[in-house]
Amino acid sequence: MRHDGVSTAILASLCDMMAGTHPAFFAFRFPFLAYGLQVIILSLLLRAFHVGALRLHGEKDK
């Protein structure tokens, strides 16, 4: 099975991201993808905090 350089680089970058050793060059080679991932991760975190705050607020009112 043959892999081209781009897919190998993306796969390596994704593995590094999951391992916590995300290379800085990924953001320069694929700025739109890095920005999109940041937006998705931040929106999910904000939603999780918002849902958690609503649940805590609802439990305090009881």
PDB file of C-alpha atoms in Angstrom:
ATOM      1  CA  MET A   1       0.000   0.000   0.000  1.00  0.00           C
ATOM      2  CA  ARG A   2       1.569   3.255  -1.153  1.00  0.00           C
ATOM      3  CA  HIS A   3       1.294   6.458   0.882  1.00  0.00           C
ATOM      4  CA  ASP A   4       2.032   9.894  -0.486  1.00  0.00           C
ATOM      5  CA  GLY A   5       3.875  12.490   1.573  1.00  0.00           C
ATOM      6  CA  VAL A   6       0.856  14.646   2.358  1.00  0.00           C
ATOM      7  CA  SER A   7      -1.303  11.893   3.835  1.00  0.00           C
ATOM      8  CA  THR A   8       1.661  10.585   5.818  1.00  0.00           C
ATOM      9  CA  ALA A   9       2.349  14.082   7.173  1.00  0.00           C
ATOM     10  CA  ILE A  10      -1.302  14.556   8.116  1.00  0.00           C
ATOM     11  CA  LEU A  11      -1.435  11.150   9.801  1.00  0.00           C
ATOM     12  CA  ALA A  12       1.789  11.854  11.701  1.00  0.00           C
ATOM     13  CA  SER A  13       0.493  15.269  12.772  1.00  0.00           C
ATOM     14  CA  LEU A  14      -2.790  13.805  13.984  1.00  0.00           C
ATOM     15  CA  CYS A  15      -0.948  11.126  15.952  1.00  0.00           C
ATOM     16  CA  ASP A  16       1.315  13.803  17.445  1.00  0.00           C
ATOM     17  CA  MET A  17      -1.711  15.904  18.362  1.00  0.00           C
ATOM     18  CA  MET A  18      -3.300  12.977  20.177  1.00  0.00           C
ATOM     19  CA  ALA A  19      -0.019  12.241  21.958  1.00  0.00           C
ATOM     20  CA  GLY A  20       0.367  15.886  23.008  1.00  0.00           C
ATOM     21  CA  THR A  21       3.505  16.503  20.895  1.00  0.00           C
ATOM     22  CA  HIS A  22       1.815  18.500  18.160  1.00  0.00           C
ATOM     23  CA  PRO A  23       4.445  19.954  15.790  1.00  0.00           C
ATOM     24  CA  ALA A  24       4.338  23.700  15.190  1.00  0.00           C
ATOM     25  CA  PHE A  25       4.870  23.354  11.421  1.00  0.00           C
ATOM     26  CA  PHE A  26       1.394  21.806  11.073  1.00  0.00           C
ATOM     27  CA  ALA A  27      -0.221  25.211  11.622  1.00  0.00           C
ATOM     28  CA  PHE A  28       1.975  26.791   8.949  1.00  0.00           C
ATOM     29  CA  ARG A  29       1.459  24.069   6.334  1.00  0.00           C
ATOM     30  CA  PHE A  30      -2.300  23.751   6.935  1.00  0.00           C
ATOM     31  CA  PRO A  31      -3.424  27.027   8.570  1.00  0.00           C
ATOM     32  CA  PHE A  32      -7.093  26.607   7.615  1.00  0.00           C
ATOM     33  CA  LEU A  33      -7.188  23.101   9.096  1.00  0.00           C
ATOM     34  CA  ALA A  34      -5.426  24.146  12.292  1.00  0.00           C
ATOM     35  CA  TYR A  35      -7.781  27.137  12.668  1.00  0.00           C
ATOM     36  CA  GLY A  36     -10.814  24.931  12.053  1.00  0.00           C
ATOM     37  CA  LEU A  37      -9.676  22.437  14.678  1.00  0.00           C
ATOM     38  CA  GLN A  38      -9.134  25.232  17.194  1.00  0.00           C
ATOM     39  CA  VAL A  39     -12.622  26.628  16.560  1.00  0.00           C
ATOM     40  CA  ILE A  40     -14.225  23.193  16.905  1.00  0.00           C
ATOM     41  CA  ILE A  41     -12.332  22.354  20.106  1.00  0.00           C
ATOM     42  CA  LEU A  42     -13.028  25.745  21.689  1.00  0.00           C
ATOM     43  CA  SER A  43     -16.736  25.617  20.811  1.00  0.00           C
ATOM     44  CA  LEU A  44     -17.043  22.122  22.293  1.00  0.00           C
ATOM     45  CA  LEU A  45     -15.270  23.239  25.474  1.00  0.00           C
ATOM     46  CA  LEU A  46     -17.479  26.315  25.799  1.00  0.00           C
ATOM     47  CA  ARG A  47     -20.603  24.216  25.257  1.00  0.00           C
ATOM     48  CA  ALA A  48     -19.463  21.715  27.897  1.00  0.00           C
ATOM     49  CA  PHE A  49     -18.818  24.497  30.414  1.00  0.00           C
ATOM     50  CA  HIS A  50     -22.160  26.118  29.584  1.00  0.00           C
ATOM     51  CA  VAL A  51     -24.082  22.863  30.048  1.00  0.00           C
ATOM     52  CA  GLY A  52     -22.224  22.201  33.295  1.00  0.00           C
ATOM     53  CA  ALA A  53     -22.991  25.698  34.581  1.00  0.00           C
ATOM     54  CA  LEU A  54     -26.674  25.336  33.696  1.00  0.00           C
ATOM     55  CA  ARG A  55     -26.851  22.004  35.530  1.00  0.00           C
ATOM     56  CA  LEU A  56     -25.146  23.462  38.613  1.00  0.00           C
ATOM     57  CA  HIS A  57     -27.456  26.480  38.530  1.00  0.00           C
ATOM     58  CA  GLY A  58     -30.513  24.249  38.205  1.00  0.00           C
ATOM     59  CA  GLU A  59     -29.456  22.104  41.157  1.00  0.00           C
ATOM     60  CA  LYS A  60     -28.913  25.188  43.341  1.00  0.00           C
ATOM     61  CA  ASP A  61     -32.481  26.394  42.685  1.00  0.00           C
ATOM     62  CA  LYS A  62     -34.018  23.156  44.015  1.00  0.00           C
TER      63      LYS A  62
END
